[in-house]
Short mmCIF file of C-alpha atoms in Angstrom, two decimals:
data_model
loop_
_atom_site.label_atom_id
_atom_site.label_comp_id
_atom_site.label_asym_id
_atom_site.label_seq_id
_atom_site.Cartn_x
_atom_site.Cartn_y
_atom_site.Cartn_z
CA MET A 21 36.07 130.00 71.24
CA ILE A 22 37.51 133.46 70.39
CA ARG A 23 40.62 132.97 68.44
CA ILE A 24 43.20 135.53 69.13
CA GLY A 25 46.26 137.08 67.31
CA MET A 26 49.07 138.21 69.79
CA LEU A 27 50.46 141.34 68.14
CA SER A 28 53.96 141.83 69.47
CA TYR A 29 55.74 141.03 72.64
CA TRP A 30 57.32 144.59 73.14
CA HIS A 31 55.66 145.50 76.32
CA VAL A 32 56.59 143.96 79.79
CA HIS A 33 53.06 142.97 80.36
CA ALA A 34 52.63 141.02 77.15
CA GLU A 35 53.31 137.55 78.84
CA ASP A 36 50.62 138.46 81.37
CA TYR A 37 48.04 138.87 78.71
CA THR A 38 49.12 135.77 77.06
CA LYS A 39 48.44 133.94 80.39
CA GLN A 40 44.98 135.73 80.58
CA VAL A 41 44.18 134.37 77.04
CA LEU A 42 45.15 130.84 77.87
CA SER A 43 43.51 130.78 81.18
CA HIS A 44 40.22 132.14 79.86
CA PRO A 45 37.93 129.17 78.90
CA ASN A 46 36.65 130.90 75.89
CA THR A 47 39.84 132.20 74.27
CA GLU A 48 42.77 130.81 72.47
CA ILE A 49 45.96 131.97 70.80
CA ALA A 50 45.63 131.37 66.88
CA ALA A 51 48.82 133.14 65.78
CA ILE A 52 51.62 135.50 66.76
CA TRP A 53 52.94 138.65 64.81
CA ASP A 54 55.79 140.70 66.10
CA GLU A 55 57.71 143.77 64.61
CA LEU A 56 60.83 141.89 65.64
CA PRO A 57 60.56 138.53 63.69
CA ASP A 58 63.07 136.65 65.91
CA ARG A 59 61.13 137.43 69.04
CA GLY A 60 57.87 136.56 67.46
CA ALA A 61 59.06 133.32 66.12
CA GLU A 62 60.57 132.37 69.58
CA LYS A 63 57.07 133.21 71.34
CA ALA A 64 55.16 131.23 68.56
CA ALA A 65 57.47 128.16 69.12
CA LYS A 66 56.95 128.54 72.90
CA TYR A 67 53.17 128.58 72.50
CA GLY A 68 52.79 126.07 69.65
CA VAL A 69 51.08 128.46 67.24
CA PRO A 70 52.09 129.85 63.76
CA PHE A 71 54.28 132.93 63.52
CA ILE A 72 53.17 135.37 60.75
CA ALA A 73 55.73 137.88 59.89
CA ASN A 74 53.36 140.00 57.74
CA LEU A 75 50.92 141.91 59.93
CA ASP A 76 48.45 142.31 56.92
CA GLU A 77 48.47 138.53 56.32
CA LEU A 78 47.62 137.85 59.95
CA LEU A 79 44.65 140.37 60.06
CA ALA A 80 43.44 138.84 56.68
CA ARG A 81 42.94 135.49 58.29
CA ASP A 82 39.35 134.11 58.83
CA ASP A 83 40.52 132.05 61.82
CA ILE A 84 41.38 135.09 63.75
CA ASP A 85 38.54 137.00 65.55
CA ALA A 86 40.53 139.39 67.79
CA VAL A 87 43.91 140.75 68.69
CA VAL A 88 45.86 141.54 71.81
CA VAL A 89 47.99 144.67 71.08
CA ASP A 90 51.38 145.03 72.84
CA ALA A 91 53.32 146.74 70.18
CA PRO A 92 55.49 149.88 70.76
CA THR A 93 53.10 152.79 71.76
CA ASN A 94 54.18 154.66 68.73
CA MET A 95 52.76 151.79 66.48
CA HIS A 96 49.33 151.58 68.17
CA ARG A 97 47.48 153.92 65.81
CA ASP A 98 48.57 152.03 62.74
CA VAL A 99 48.30 148.45 64.19
CA MET A 100 44.96 149.05 65.67
CA VAL A 101 43.38 151.03 62.85
CA LYS A 102 44.40 148.28 60.55
CA ALA A 103 43.09 145.58 63.03
CA ALA A 104 39.67 147.39 63.27
CA ARG A 105 39.40 147.73 59.52
CA ALA A 106 40.00 144.03 59.34
CA GLY A 107 37.13 143.39 61.60
CA LYS A 108 39.26 142.09 64.57
CA HIS A 109 38.25 142.99 68.11
CA ILE A 110 41.04 144.77 70.04
CA PHE A 111 42.43 144.54 73.62
CA THR A 112 45.41 146.75 74.30
CA GLU A 113 47.90 147.82 76.61
CA LYS A 114 47.59 151.48 78.09
CA VAL A 115 48.14 154.29 76.82
CA VAL A 116 45.89 153.55 73.87
CA ALA A 117 47.85 156.28 72.02
CA THR A 118 50.22 159.36 72.96
CA THR A 119 47.94 162.08 71.33
CA VAL A 120 44.35 162.86 71.23
CA SER A 121 44.46 162.90 67.55
CA GLU A 122 45.78 159.30 67.24
CA ALA A 123 43.42 158.00 70.10
CA ASN A 124 40.45 159.61 68.24
CA GLU A 125 41.53 157.83 64.90
CA ILE A 126 41.58 154.56 66.84
CA ALA A 127 38.27 155.09 68.43
CA ALA A 128 36.71 156.12 65.04
CA ALA A 129 37.99 153.09 63.31
CA VAL A 130 36.62 150.75 66.01
CA ARG A 131 33.25 152.51 65.99
CA ASP A 132 33.04 152.39 62.13
CA ALA A 133 33.98 148.77 62.04
CA GLY A 134 31.70 147.72 64.88
CA VAL A 135 34.45 145.77 66.78
CA LYS A 136 34.88 145.67 70.56
CA LEU A 137 37.84 147.58 72.12
CA ALA A 138 39.09 147.56 75.69
CA VAL A 139 42.23 148.92 77.35
CA SER A 140 44.12 147.55 80.23
CA LEU A 141 43.44 149.89 83.26
CA PRO A 142 43.83 147.30 86.05
CA ARG A 143 43.87 149.49 89.06
CA LEU A 144 40.38 150.94 88.09
CA TYR A 145 39.03 147.64 88.97
CA ASP A 146 40.96 146.76 92.14
CA GLY A 147 39.24 145.94 95.32
CA TYR A 148 40.62 148.89 97.13
CA THR A 149 39.31 151.29 94.26
CA GLN A 150 35.81 149.84 94.79
CA SER A 151 35.90 150.38 98.47
CA ILE A 152 37.36 154.07 98.17
CA LEU A 153 34.49 154.79 95.71
CA GLU A 154 31.98 153.69 98.39
CA VAL A 155 33.51 155.92 100.98
CA ILE A 156 33.25 158.90 98.62
CA ALA A 157 29.71 158.09 97.71
CA SER A 158 28.95 157.92 101.44
CA GLY A 159 29.79 161.73 101.79
CA LYS A 160 32.10 161.11 104.76
CA LEU A 161 34.90 162.97 103.13
CA GLY A 162 32.53 166.05 102.20
CA LYS A 163 33.44 167.76 98.96
CA LEU A 164 36.79 166.39 97.78
CA THR A 165 39.26 169.23 97.54
CA LEU A 166 42.56 167.08 96.80
CA ALA A 167 43.43 163.62 95.41
CA ARG A 168 47.01 162.23 95.25
CA VAL A 169 48.18 158.99 93.86
CA ARG A 170 51.70 157.72 93.78
CA LEU A 171 53.20 154.58 92.05
CA SER A 172 57.12 154.17 91.75
CA HIS A 173 59.70 151.41 91.37
CA ASN A 174 63.36 151.15 90.89
CA GLY A 175 63.46 149.74 87.45
CA SER A 176 65.72 152.38 86.13
CA THR A 177 68.24 152.67 89.13
CA ALA A 178 68.32 148.98 89.45
CA ASN A 179 68.35 148.62 85.76
CA TRP A 180 65.70 145.80 85.28
CA LEU A 181 63.40 147.55 82.71
CA PRO A 182 64.13 146.68 79.11
CA ALA A 183 66.19 149.21 77.25
CA HIS A 184 63.42 150.09 74.97
CA PHE A 185 61.34 151.46 77.69
CA TYR A 186 63.65 154.56 77.67
CA SER A 187 62.89 155.22 73.94
CA LYS A 188 61.08 158.39 73.69
CA GLU A 189 60.22 157.59 70.23
CA GLN A 190 58.72 154.26 70.93
CA CYS A 191 57.08 155.07 74.31
CA GLY A 192 56.19 158.71 74.06
CA GLY A 193 57.77 159.43 77.42
CA GLY A 194 59.01 157.64 80.44
CA ALA A 195 57.75 157.18 83.97
CA LEU A 196 54.62 159.12 83.67
CA ILE A 197 53.17 157.59 80.61
CA ASP A 198 54.20 154.25 81.79
CA LEU A 199 53.74 153.79 85.67
CA GLY A 200 51.99 157.06 85.75
CA CYS A 201 49.00 156.07 83.73
CA HIS A 202 47.56 154.28 86.95
CA PRO A 203 47.80 157.31 89.29
CA VAL A 204 46.30 159.34 86.32
CA TYR A 205 43.33 157.38 85.67
CA LEU A 206 42.67 157.00 89.48
CA VAL A 207 42.71 160.75 90.06
CA ARG A 208 40.56 161.16 87.07
CA LYS A 209 38.17 158.55 88.61
CA PHE A 210 38.17 160.25 91.96
CA LEU A 211 37.92 163.86 90.90
CA GLY A 212 36.69 163.76 87.27
CA LEU A 213 38.51 165.33 84.19
CA PRO A 214 40.48 168.43 84.92
CA GLU A 215 40.55 171.72 83.06
CA SER A 216 44.29 171.95 82.89
CA VAL A 217 47.45 170.11 83.62
CA SER A 218 51.09 171.13 84.80
CA ALA A 219 53.88 168.85 85.02
CA THR A 220 57.61 168.64 86.31
CA PHE A 221 59.87 165.67 84.86
CA GLY A 222 63.09 164.77 86.45
CA PHE A 223 65.99 162.75 84.74
CA VAL A 224 67.82 161.07 87.83
CA SER A 225 69.43 158.29 85.80
CA GLY A 226 70.23 160.43 82.79
CA ARG A 227 68.00 158.58 80.32
CA GLU A 228 66.31 159.93 77.32
CA VAL A 229 63.05 159.91 79.13
CA GLU A 230 62.08 161.16 82.55
CA ASP A 231 62.15 158.62 85.38
CA ASN A 232 60.71 160.88 88.15
CA ALA A 233 57.59 162.85 87.42
CA VAL A 234 54.71 164.79 89.07
CA ALA A 235 51.56 166.00 87.16
CA VAL A 236 49.20 168.51 88.88
CA PHE A 237 45.53 168.75 87.87
CA ALA A 238 43.35 171.94 88.29
CA TYR A 239 39.62 171.88 88.54
CA SER A 240 37.15 174.71 88.14
CA ASP A 241 35.71 174.07 91.71
CA GLY A 242 39.23 174.56 93.33
CA ALA A 243 40.02 170.91 93.70
CA VAL A 244 43.67 169.74 93.02
CA GLY A 245 44.84 166.29 91.56
CA ILE A 246 48.20 165.09 91.89
CA ALA A 247 49.75 162.09 90.03
CA GLU A 248 53.29 161.04 90.93
CA ALA A 249 55.42 158.17 89.19
CA GLY A 250 58.96 157.10 89.15
CA PHE A 251 61.60 154.51 88.06
CA VAL A 252 64.06 155.48 90.76
CA ASN A 253 62.64 154.58 94.06
CA SER A 254 63.24 151.17 95.87
CA HIS A 255 60.72 151.28 98.58
CA SER A 256 57.98 153.80 97.62
CA PRO A 257 54.54 152.13 98.36
CA PHE A 258 51.67 152.56 96.10
CA SER A 259 49.58 155.16 98.00
CA ILE A 260 46.27 157.16 97.58
CA GLU A 261 45.31 160.14 99.50
CA LEU A 262 42.02 161.77 99.36
CA HIS A 263 41.15 165.12 101.39
CA GLY A 264 37.81 166.70 101.55
CA THR A 265 35.99 169.32 103.58
CA ASP A 266 34.74 166.73 106.07
CA GLY A 267 37.32 164.15 105.99
CA THR A 268 40.49 162.28 104.73
CA LEU A 269 41.14 158.88 103.36
CA LEU A 270 44.56 157.15 103.26
CA TYR A 271 45.72 153.89 101.57
CA GLY A 272 49.14 152.43 101.52
CA PHE A 273 51.13 154.35 104.20
CA PRO A 274 52.70 151.80 103.82
CA GLU A 275 50.18 149.05 104.84
CA GLU A 276 47.53 148.16 102.18
CA LYS A 277 44.67 149.44 104.39
CA ILE A 278 42.07 151.87 103.91
CA LEU A 279 41.90 154.44 106.79
CA VAL A 280 39.31 157.18 107.08
CA ARG A 281 38.84 159.98 109.57
CA SER A 282 35.60 162.19 109.26
CA THR A 283 34.12 165.18 111.35
CA GLN A 284 30.83 163.49 110.60
CA ASP A 285 31.92 160.45 112.97
CA SER A 286 31.18 161.17 116.63
CA GLU A 287 34.42 159.79 117.79
CA LYS A 288 36.50 161.42 114.98
CA VAL A 289 39.25 158.67 115.04
CA TRP A 290 40.94 156.86 112.25
CA THR A 291 38.68 153.88 111.16
CA GLU A 292 39.72 151.00 108.95
CA VAL A 293 37.57 150.38 105.85
CA PRO A 294 37.63 146.75 104.56
CA VAL A 295 39.10 146.30 101.05
CA GLY A 296 36.35 144.75 99.03
CA ASP A 297 36.44 142.47 96.05
CA ARG A 298 37.85 143.60 92.76
CA LEU A 299 35.81 143.70 89.48
CA PRO A 300 36.80 141.49 86.61
CA PHE A 301 39.98 142.49 84.76
CA ALA A 302 39.69 144.40 81.60
CA PHE A 303 40.54 141.34 79.48
CA GLU A 304 37.64 139.37 80.98
CA GLN A 305 35.40 142.29 80.56
CA TRP A 306 36.46 142.54 76.85
CA VAL A 307 35.73 138.96 76.33
CA GLY A 308 32.12 139.50 77.86
CA HIS A 309 31.55 142.41 75.47
CA ILE A 310 32.46 140.43 72.40
CA GLU A 311 30.20 137.51 73.49
CA ALA A 312 27.22 139.95 74.42
CA GLY A 313 27.60 142.41 71.75
CA THR A 314 28.00 145.34 74.23
CA GLU A 315 30.45 148.10 74.51
CA ALA A 316 33.12 148.77 77.16
CA THR A 317 31.79 152.33 77.39
CA GLU A 318 33.27 153.53 80.56
CA ASN A 319 36.68 151.93 79.98
CA ILE A 320 37.02 153.49 76.50
CA GLU A 321 36.09 156.92 78.07
CA TYR A 322 38.74 156.51 80.65
CA ALA A 323 41.27 155.38 78.15
CA LEU A 324 40.57 158.26 76.01
CA ASP A 325 40.74 160.65 78.82
CA LEU A 326 44.11 159.08 79.90
CA THR A 327 45.50 160.03 76.55
CA ARG A 328 44.22 163.66 76.88
CA ILE A 329 45.82 163.97 80.24
CA MET A 330 49.03 162.31 79.28
CA GLU A 331 49.23 164.68 76.13
CA ALA A 332 48.61 167.59 78.16
CA ALA A 333 51.30 166.64 80.89
CA ASN A 334 54.07 165.93 78.28
CA ARG A 335 53.33 169.38 76.71
CA ALA A 336 53.17 171.07 80.14
CA ALA A 337 56.57 169.62 81.11
CA ALA A 338 58.19 170.41 77.72
CA GLU A 339 56.81 173.97 77.60
CA GLY A 340 56.99 174.83 81.38
CA LYS A 341 53.51 176.06 81.48
CA SER A 342 50.04 174.68 82.34
CA VAL A 343 48.03 173.20 79.41
CA ARG A 344 44.33 173.38 79.28
CA LEU A 345 42.72 170.15 77.83
CA SER A 346 40.34 172.13 75.68
CA ASP A 347 43.43 173.37 73.79
CA LEU A 348 44.44 169.90 72.58
CA GLU A 349 43.67 169.02 68.98
CA GLY A 350 41.80 166.09 67.90
#
């Protein structure tokens, strides 16, 4: 049994990861820490485990093997470096950090300590993603020239997101660094790591952080990637567009169907591609890596690339110019 310390309930998905811990046959909650003691004590009472107000004390306990980190994003580096140095395996919400420098510090601490790290990147493992990758590999689309992924909800305009999700200090940004993570890592999956990033942020609801965002990725072969995210749309379906020299793939316009049209098909009509089975969630994969002594190599690669792209996008929006990933420090 892997005994887990839950580190903070700041993030909106913290309860979801709690359910994953409780439902997995090989994991259990051993203790809870939270930067807000009242919240932590409430959660500890709810789940019948000790609340430990001091993070160092929790990390020093021998009856805790691993931690799930849902602390504010600006605390990720300090919390995870401490956890790694204490010999605790780490599962965390995205983004792993807001800057390349901090993400590399976390990765180095994990590597030096020999603990297992995994980051929640759920749409990377969804069934539609696996089926779309099969279409790309088949060559029906030819050479990919454009990938666009959009994810948006009305959390800001309908006022259901927690207030701290609008804190630039705690979050490192708004819609793009929250919802936009999913479009960003999917475009990264479809097209690869871009050379440079530009971005435009909108502030529809007048918050401190952006609630309407577009990031554009440039590639050396002429391809273009587009990631869109927002907190200000009531009926904006999650959608994926892939365009290539020989064909186009659409998903979510608005039905959750994959449609492909290719010049390689004799009839040249839109054809539905079945959505396949999803891969295991990152949490389940993480537990497997702990048990097998293996590494979540691809997951960590994509998490670090996500931070690279996010830092570039935030800088591009602030400076009003394209930012090359090679110019980022770290």
